Amino acid sequence: MGSLKSSVFILVLHLLEGVLSNSLIQLNKNGYEGIVIAIDHDVPEDEALIQHIKDMVTRASPYLFEATGKRFYFKDVAILIPESWKTKPEYERPKLETIKNADVLVSVTSPVGEDQPHTEHVGACGEKGLRIHLTPNFLAGKKLKEYGPQERAFLHEWAHLRWGVFDEYNNEEKFYLSKGKPEAVRCSAAITGENVVRWCQGGSCVNKGTCRKDKLTGLYGKDCVFLPDKQQVEKASVMYSQTIDSVVEFCTEKNHNKEAPNAQNQRCNLRSTWEVIQGSEDYRQSTPMTTQPPTPTFSLLQIAQRILCLVLDKSGSMIDDDRLNRLNQASKLFLLQTVEQGSWVGMVTFDSAAYVKSKLKQIKSAADRDLLTKSLPTVPAGGTSICSGLQAAFTVIKKKYPTDGSEIVLLTDGEDNNIGACFDLVKKSGAIIHTVALGPAAAKELEQLSTMTGGLQTYASDQAQNNGLVDAFAALSSGNGAASQRSIQLESRGANLQKDQWMNGSVIVDSTVGKDTLFLVTWTTQAPQILLWDPSGTKQSGFVVDPATKMAYLQVPGTAKVGHWKYSLKASSQTLTLTVTSRAASATVPPITVTPVVNTNTANFPSPVTVYATLRQGVSPILRASVTALIESVNGKTVTLELLDNGAGADATKNDGVYSRFFTAFDTNGRYSIKIRALGGITTDKQRTLPQNGVMYIDGWIENGEVKFNPPRPETNTVQDKQLCFTRTSSGGSFMASNVPSAPIPDLFPPCRVTDLTASIQGHKLVNLTWTAPGDDYDHGRASKYIIRISTNIADLRDKFNTSIQVNTTNLIPKEANSEEIFEFELEDDSFGNGTDIFIAIRAVDKSNLKSEISNIARVSLFIPTEEKSTSNDTAPLCPDVSINSTIPGIHVLKIMWKWLGEMQVTLGLH
């Protein structure tokens, strides 16, 4: 239960680096404060889990301290405990801490069911991640063999979360050619070990012998793995395998393996993890300590009932553009549907003064909801005193509960020169303030209130057909509620209709939702004709019509039928909107959700805004959906932006259920609102969607010269792609743009960086390249040309790109952004010898001669095939020889036959 997108309580306002994080973390004199570790609703009560969390962080703090050159340590951590667990005297009430803004989520669910620690990181190199995911099994030490000590794994994930670095291993490409010889992907390259063939069956693995090179590629077969020596002297790197005892540092510029094909090199332009950390705000604000850090302190906070007060503007300007009536429509949706059962809700209105319309009232029934709607303001008049409204809300809340952890929804369309006078009061209150800016003149300080308290900031224009105000209130679901309790918006659309026009369409109610389904219709002049049919074709009746507020709604009894609900709305010369919301059909089947994120709440032209939307069903990503962002400026102009999950441009990883795009179509300074729409998609084989940015699964070790394998990863059943039919809409909040020049706006946006360049070689000289086309403006439009250069030195290609060998691209005409590009070129005859590594990079150029950043660097290695008879591992023994002690000839023969059959399976490719 609770509300929205929560974020940061800070005594000093500051801008967050990278992806807009809701984190409360601050660095205070080398110590990280405000870390929130939340235990999810699905975790059974287990008091030992709290101690496991404490132990992990306590042990991780000195490891962090040493790994960062005595710069950082964990100072204090809040552990958020589910409401369903038993209450205890030592459990306090949360303030700004919510599950939604937690830095670490402990949940029994994992994307592949194997307890792998991992981090959501949707942004670019150096941008903060969103959240670390851990499981109770991992915290209890049940996965030490697979992932190593908890505290070391936690530091690996902390580096993803806080500094935006990436993994230095590669599950998909474990080896690469360097000077004609296969090398294991690792960092640093000084990590020692052996390459062995690992064959697993029945939950155990055996050594099939020494890896052999493929005679055509020079690389090892897919069953070959690199096992590090248990005893090492190399100290780097944490982002490769922090489980190695000697590893206590991050790779630096001196020992970083630039050639390894891993995410760190690809995403961070060959920079080492320590170089990226050195570029962070944390590093710039700190100096090494000369004393040992203190032990972390912990606070135990238990989620409680939601306490919320609406603070609504009823000033004279609210008569403009039908704002007051639209406020009533949106507030009624919130009170009738969005706010969760059991919540405590109060109401205050304000103009030049404040008026308490309702003390805190617990929502237990539909009657309680109806009673609250009767307190909504109906007559606009007076000035705008925002502080008066906030002060009255605190008074309403304090009559029953402390203000710590309470929420305020503040809506205004006006300015208030005295709003700064209540900032200190707000900071001290411990309350979360969600702001709704209505119209073009709403106070510019509203965003400061949201930022300093971790609230959601939204903006709604006066274009009623965009339904922005209803969307803003629909987004105010709880930051602490279980997924099954949250209101989910299925549809939000509107239209300006002329004489006797119809607004027709359908809404999909999928099998994951259907409970508490509400259809809401609003209008501007007179009630329209409303027709609605369920998926069986039965016409629905029973709409409750509220002519005063100009709205009608239908609450579908029970669970709405799965399928297409068709509607037809007829009206003349007015604006209609339709909103459909629902809840999860079952507490045990997670609903499909869309979660919007932007990389900043303050856009400074010409820096683009990156818009993300995460589609999930529980922890499983939804792929191949149609996802669009509708971005509306204060001028009323709306831009439709298709978001993509293609691993190019703004999108970090292909097919991970995170859809992304750059926004560059600024037309004015001021607020921009974001709405996300998603339609359809598939759930897919989990084995193809292993989480990115996680701790490496340990295949095994070389210990005292002996190969010791760990059990294999748990096998996942291969399932067919399942088509999902669903619709979702969600408010993505708002951002503020500044320094946008007057029209015509100059072209200051270069093409985006190519991040997925791959290369292969045929024979000894024909190089094939593939990549995703960038655009003229980041990932929009069409670039004018490409510059492709090669070098035999990877660092020179990055640092001296303009003087490296240029490839002839005369016939290479760029395609439209996000298209697949394919290009091939020949190396000059006899220019490069066998075993030569060739590195390749691209820059795109637009019509204004603006150049993209240098792409990720692809490589090919010239390898002349040998005449070896066989280069596969198929002739290696299936299992180590087993001594046969039985004296029964029949059994001896059976064992020989079993071994022979196993070898045949390998030969035939059946294993």
Tab-separated table of N, CA and C in Angstrom, residues 309-318 324 327 347-357 375-393 408-417 419 422 433-438 442-443 446 449 473:
chain	number	residue	atom	x	y	z
A	309	CYS	N	-3.014	12.734	2.613
A	309	CYS	CA	-3.920	13.892	2.616
A	309	CYS	C	-3.855	14.588	1.265
A	310	LEU	N	-5.007	14.791	0.665
A	310	LEU	CA	-5.100	15.573	-0.568
A	310	LEU	C	-5.082	17.057	-0.220
A	311	VAL	N	-4.250	17.817	-0.919
A	311	VAL	CA	-4.167	19.272	-0.738
A	311	VAL	C	-4.450	19.894	-2.103
A	312	LEU	N	-5.665	20.433	-2.264
A	312	LEU	CA	-6.179	20.787	-3.591
A	312	LEU	C	-6.431	22.279	-3.719
A	313	ASP	N	-5.942	22.841	-4.792
A	313	ASP	CA	-6.085	24.269	-5.098
A	313	ASP	C	-7.513	24.556	-5.562
A	314	LYS	N	-8.185	25.548	-4.927
A	314	LYS	CA	-9.504	25.996	-5.374
A	314	LYS	C	-9.508	27.495	-5.648
A	315	SER	N	-8.332	28.036	-5.999
A	315	SER	CA	-8.208	29.473	-6.238
A	315	SER	C	-8.992	29.896	-7.473
A	316	GLY	N	-9.101	31.209	-7.660
A	316	GLY	CA	-9.917	31.750	-8.748
A	316	GLY	C	-9.480	31.302	-10.122
A	317	SER	N	-8.164	31.080	-10.316
A	317	SER	CA	-7.677	30.678	-11.636
A	317	SER	C	-8.089	29.256	-11.999
A	318	MET	N	-8.584	28.496	-11.030
A	318	MET	CA	-9.005	27.124	-11.320
A	318	MET	C	-10.285	27.083	-12.154
A	324	LEU	N	-11.085	23.201	-12.340
A	324	LEU	CA	-11.632	22.697	-11.086
A	324	LEU	C	-12.473	21.445	-11.314
A	327	LEU	N	-10.183	18.632	-11.945
A	327	LEU	CA	-9.619	18.192	-10.672
A	327	LEU	C	-10.559	17.232	-9.968
A	347	MET	N	-8.508	15.410	3.573
A	347	MET	CA	-8.574	16.368	2.469
A	347	MET	C	-8.523	17.800	2.980
A	348	VAL	N	-7.704	18.607	2.293
A	348	VAL	CA	-7.591	20.043	2.561
A	348	VAL	C	-7.702	20.766	1.228
A	349	THR	N	-8.435	21.866	1.195
A	349	THR	CA	-8.441	22.742	0.024
A	349	THR	C	-7.825	24.073	0.420
A	350	PHE	N	-7.382	24.817	-0.567
A	350	PHE	CA	-6.786	26.120	-0.243
A	350	PHE	C	-7.006	27.105	-1.376
A	351	ASP	N	-7.094	28.352	-1.011
A	351	ASP	CA	-6.962	29.487	-1.926
A	351	ASP	C	-5.997	30.442	-1.241
A	352	SER	N	-6.499	31.591	-0.755
A	352	SER	CA	-5.636	32.460	0.036
A	352	SER	C	-5.421	31.910	1.432
A	353	ALA	N	-6.290	31.007	1.829
A	353	ALA	CA	-6.201	30.323	3.120
A	353	ALA	C	-6.482	28.850	2.898
A	354	ALA	N	-6.386	28.080	3.964
A	354	ALA	CA	-6.609	26.635	3.856
A	354	ALA	C	-7.861	26.233	4.609
A	355	TYR	N	-8.514	25.156	4.137
A	355	TYR	CA	-9.767	24.687	4.724
A	355	TYR	C	-9.699	23.167	4.845
A	356	VAL	N	-9.929	22.677	6.055
A	356	VAL	CA	-9.960	21.235	6.274
A	356	VAL	C	-11.327	20.720	5.851
A	357	LYS	N	-11.358	19.909	4.804
A	357	LYS	CA	-12.620	19.381	4.280
A	357	LYS	C	-12.950	18.005	4.859
A	375	SER	N	-16.491	15.775	-0.405
A	375	SER	CA	-15.743	16.901	0.172
A	375	SER	C	-14.941	17.664	-0.868
A	376	LEU	N	-14.952	17.214	-2.109
A	376	LEU	CA	-14.169	17.879	-3.150
A	376	LEU	C	-14.696	19.292	-3.403
A	377	PRO	N	-13.802	20.233	-3.736
A	377	PRO	CA	-14.218	21.634	-3.927
A	377	PRO	C	-15.050	21.804	-5.188
A	378	THR	N	-15.985	22.744	-5.141
A	378	THR	CA	-16.876	22.970	-6.282
A	378	THR	C	-16.874	24.406	-6.785
A	379	VAL	N	-16.437	25.363	-5.951
A	379	VAL	CA	-16.483	26.785	-6.327
A	379	VAL	C	-15.084	27.369	-6.261
A	380	PRO	N	-14.522	27.830	-7.382
A	380	PRO	CA	-13.195	28.448	-7.362
A	380	PRO	C	-13.275	29.913	-6.940
A	381	ALA	N	-12.327	30.333	-6.103
A	381	ALA	CA	-12.266	31.729	-5.682
A	381	ALA	C	-10.989	31.948	-4.896
A	382	GLY	N	-10.493	33.198	-4.872
A	382	GLY	CA	-9.381	33.561	-4.010
A	382	GLY	C	-8.024	33.406	-4.657
A	383	GLY	N	-6.990	33.657	-3.810
A	383	GLY	CA	-5.602	33.598	-4.266
A	383	GLY	C	-5.003	32.221	-4.094
A	384	THR	N	-3.660	32.168	-3.967
A	384	THR	CA	-2.957	30.875	-3.893
A	384	THR	C	-1.954	30.903	-2.755
A	385	SER	N	-2.237	30.177	-1.689
A	385	SER	CA	-1.313	30.061	-0.565
A	385	SER	C	-0.991	28.578	-0.347
A	386	ILE	N	0.038	28.116	-1.036
A	386	ILE	CA	0.401	26.704	-0.998
A	386	ILE	C	0.847	26.296	0.403
A	387	CYS	N	1.625	27.169	1.047
A	387	CYS	CA	2.094	26.834	2.393
A	387	CYS	C	0.939	26.645	3.366
A	388	SER	N	-0.104	27.434	3.220
A	388	SER	CA	-1.267	27.279	4.105
A	388	SER	C	-1.863	25.888	3.941
A	389	GLY	N	-1.954	25.433	2.700
A	389	GLY	CA	-2.496	24.104	2.449
A	389	GLY	C	-1.639	23.015	3.062
A	390	LEU	N	-0.304	23.132	2.922
A	390	LEU	CA	0.586	22.123	3.482
A	390	LEU	C	0.527	22.112	5.006
A	391	GLN	N	0.514	23.282	5.614
A	391	GLN	CA	0.445	23.363	7.076
A	391	GLN	C	-0.840	22.738	7.599
A	392	ALA	N	-1.952	22.991	6.902
A	392	ALA	CA	-3.217	22.398	7.322
A	392	ALA	C	-3.188	20.883	7.191
A	393	ALA	N	-2.542	20.394	6.131
A	393	ALA	CA	-2.450	18.939	5.947
A	393	ALA	C	-1.649	18.291	7.071
A	408	ILE	N	1.414	13.442	0.980
A	408	ILE	CA	0.556	14.556	0.602
A	408	ILE	C	0.520	14.634	-0.915
A	409	VAL	N	-0.674	14.742	-1.473
A	409	VAL	CA	-0.833	14.983	-2.904
A	409	VAL	C	-1.205	16.445	-3.066
A	410	LEU	N	-0.280	17.227	-3.598
A	410	LEU	CA	-0.456	18.679	-3.725
A	410	LEU	C	-0.721	19.043	-5.176
A	411	LEU	N	-1.874	19.623	-5.457
A	411	LEU	CA	-2.208	20.085	-6.801
A	411	LEU	C	-2.418	21.585	-6.788
A	412	THR	N	-1.803	22.267	-7.741
A	412	THR	CA	-2.026	23.706	-7.895
A	412	THR	C	-1.825	24.112	-9.347
A	413	ASP	N	-2.499	25.186	-9.725
A	413	ASP	CA	-2.310	25.756	-11.060
A	413	ASP	C	-1.669	27.134	-10.983
A	414	GLY	N	-1.367	27.595	-9.764
A	414	GLY	CA	-0.919	28.974	-9.595
A	414	GLY	C	0.449	29.108	-8.987
A	415	GLU	N	0.894	30.350	-8.919
A	415	GLU	CA	2.181	30.668	-8.338
A	415	GLU	C	1.999	31.169	-6.913
A	416	ASP	N	3.038	31.018	-6.112
A	416	ASP	CA	3.019	31.473	-4.732
A	416	ASP	C	4.428	31.920	-4.388
A	417	ASN	N	4.625	33.225	-4.267
A	417	ASN	CA	5.958	33.755	-4.011
A	417	ASN	C	6.494	33.373	-2.637
A	419	ILE	N	6.223	30.295	-1.238
A	419	ILE	CA	6.273	28.845	-1.075
A	419	ILE	C	7.559	28.394	-0.370
A	422	CYS	N	7.905	27.493	3.593
A	422	CYS	CA	7.533	26.245	4.276
A	422	CYS	C	8.449	25.081	3.923
A	433	ILE	N	5.861	14.249	-0.488
A	433	ILE	CA	4.937	15.145	-1.179
A	433	ILE	C	4.979	14.853	-2.673
A	434	HIS	N	3.825	14.461	-3.202
A	434	HIS	CA	3.645	14.261	-4.634
A	434	HIS	C	3.006	15.520	-5.195
A	435	THR	N	3.560	16.048	-6.271
A	435	THR	CA	3.062	17.305	-6.814
A	435	THR	C	2.424	17.113	-8.180
A	436	VAL	N	1.329	17.828	-8.390
A	436	VAL	CA	0.643	17.847	-9.682
A	436	VAL	C	0.577	19.296	-10.126
A	437	ALA	N	1.349	19.643	-11.153
A	437	ALA	CA	1.337	20.988	-11.713
A	437	ALA	C	0.290	21.026	-12.819
A	438	LEU	N	-0.700	21.889	-12.674
A	438	LEU	CA	-1.801	21.967	-13.636
A	438	LEU	C	-1.719	23.273	-14.405
A	442	ALA	N	1.698	27.002	-13.139
A	442	ALA	CA	1.865	26.403	-11.804
A	442	ALA	C	3.249	26.732	-11.251
A	443	ALA	N	3.327	26.897	-9.952
A	443	ALA	CA	4.542	27.337	-9.276
A	443	ALA	C	5.752	26.501	-9.686
A	446	LEU	N	7.325	23.676	-7.301
A	446	LEU	CA	6.675	22.405	-6.977
A	446	LEU	C	7.658	21.236	-7.059
A	449	LEU	N	9.697	20.559	-4.008
A	449	LEU	CA	8.991	19.843	-2.945
A	449	LEU	C	9.021	18.342	-3.196
A	473	PHE	N	-3.232	11.356	-11.331
A	473	PHE	CA	-3.822	10.788	-10.122
A	473	PHE	C	-3.839	9.260	-10.175
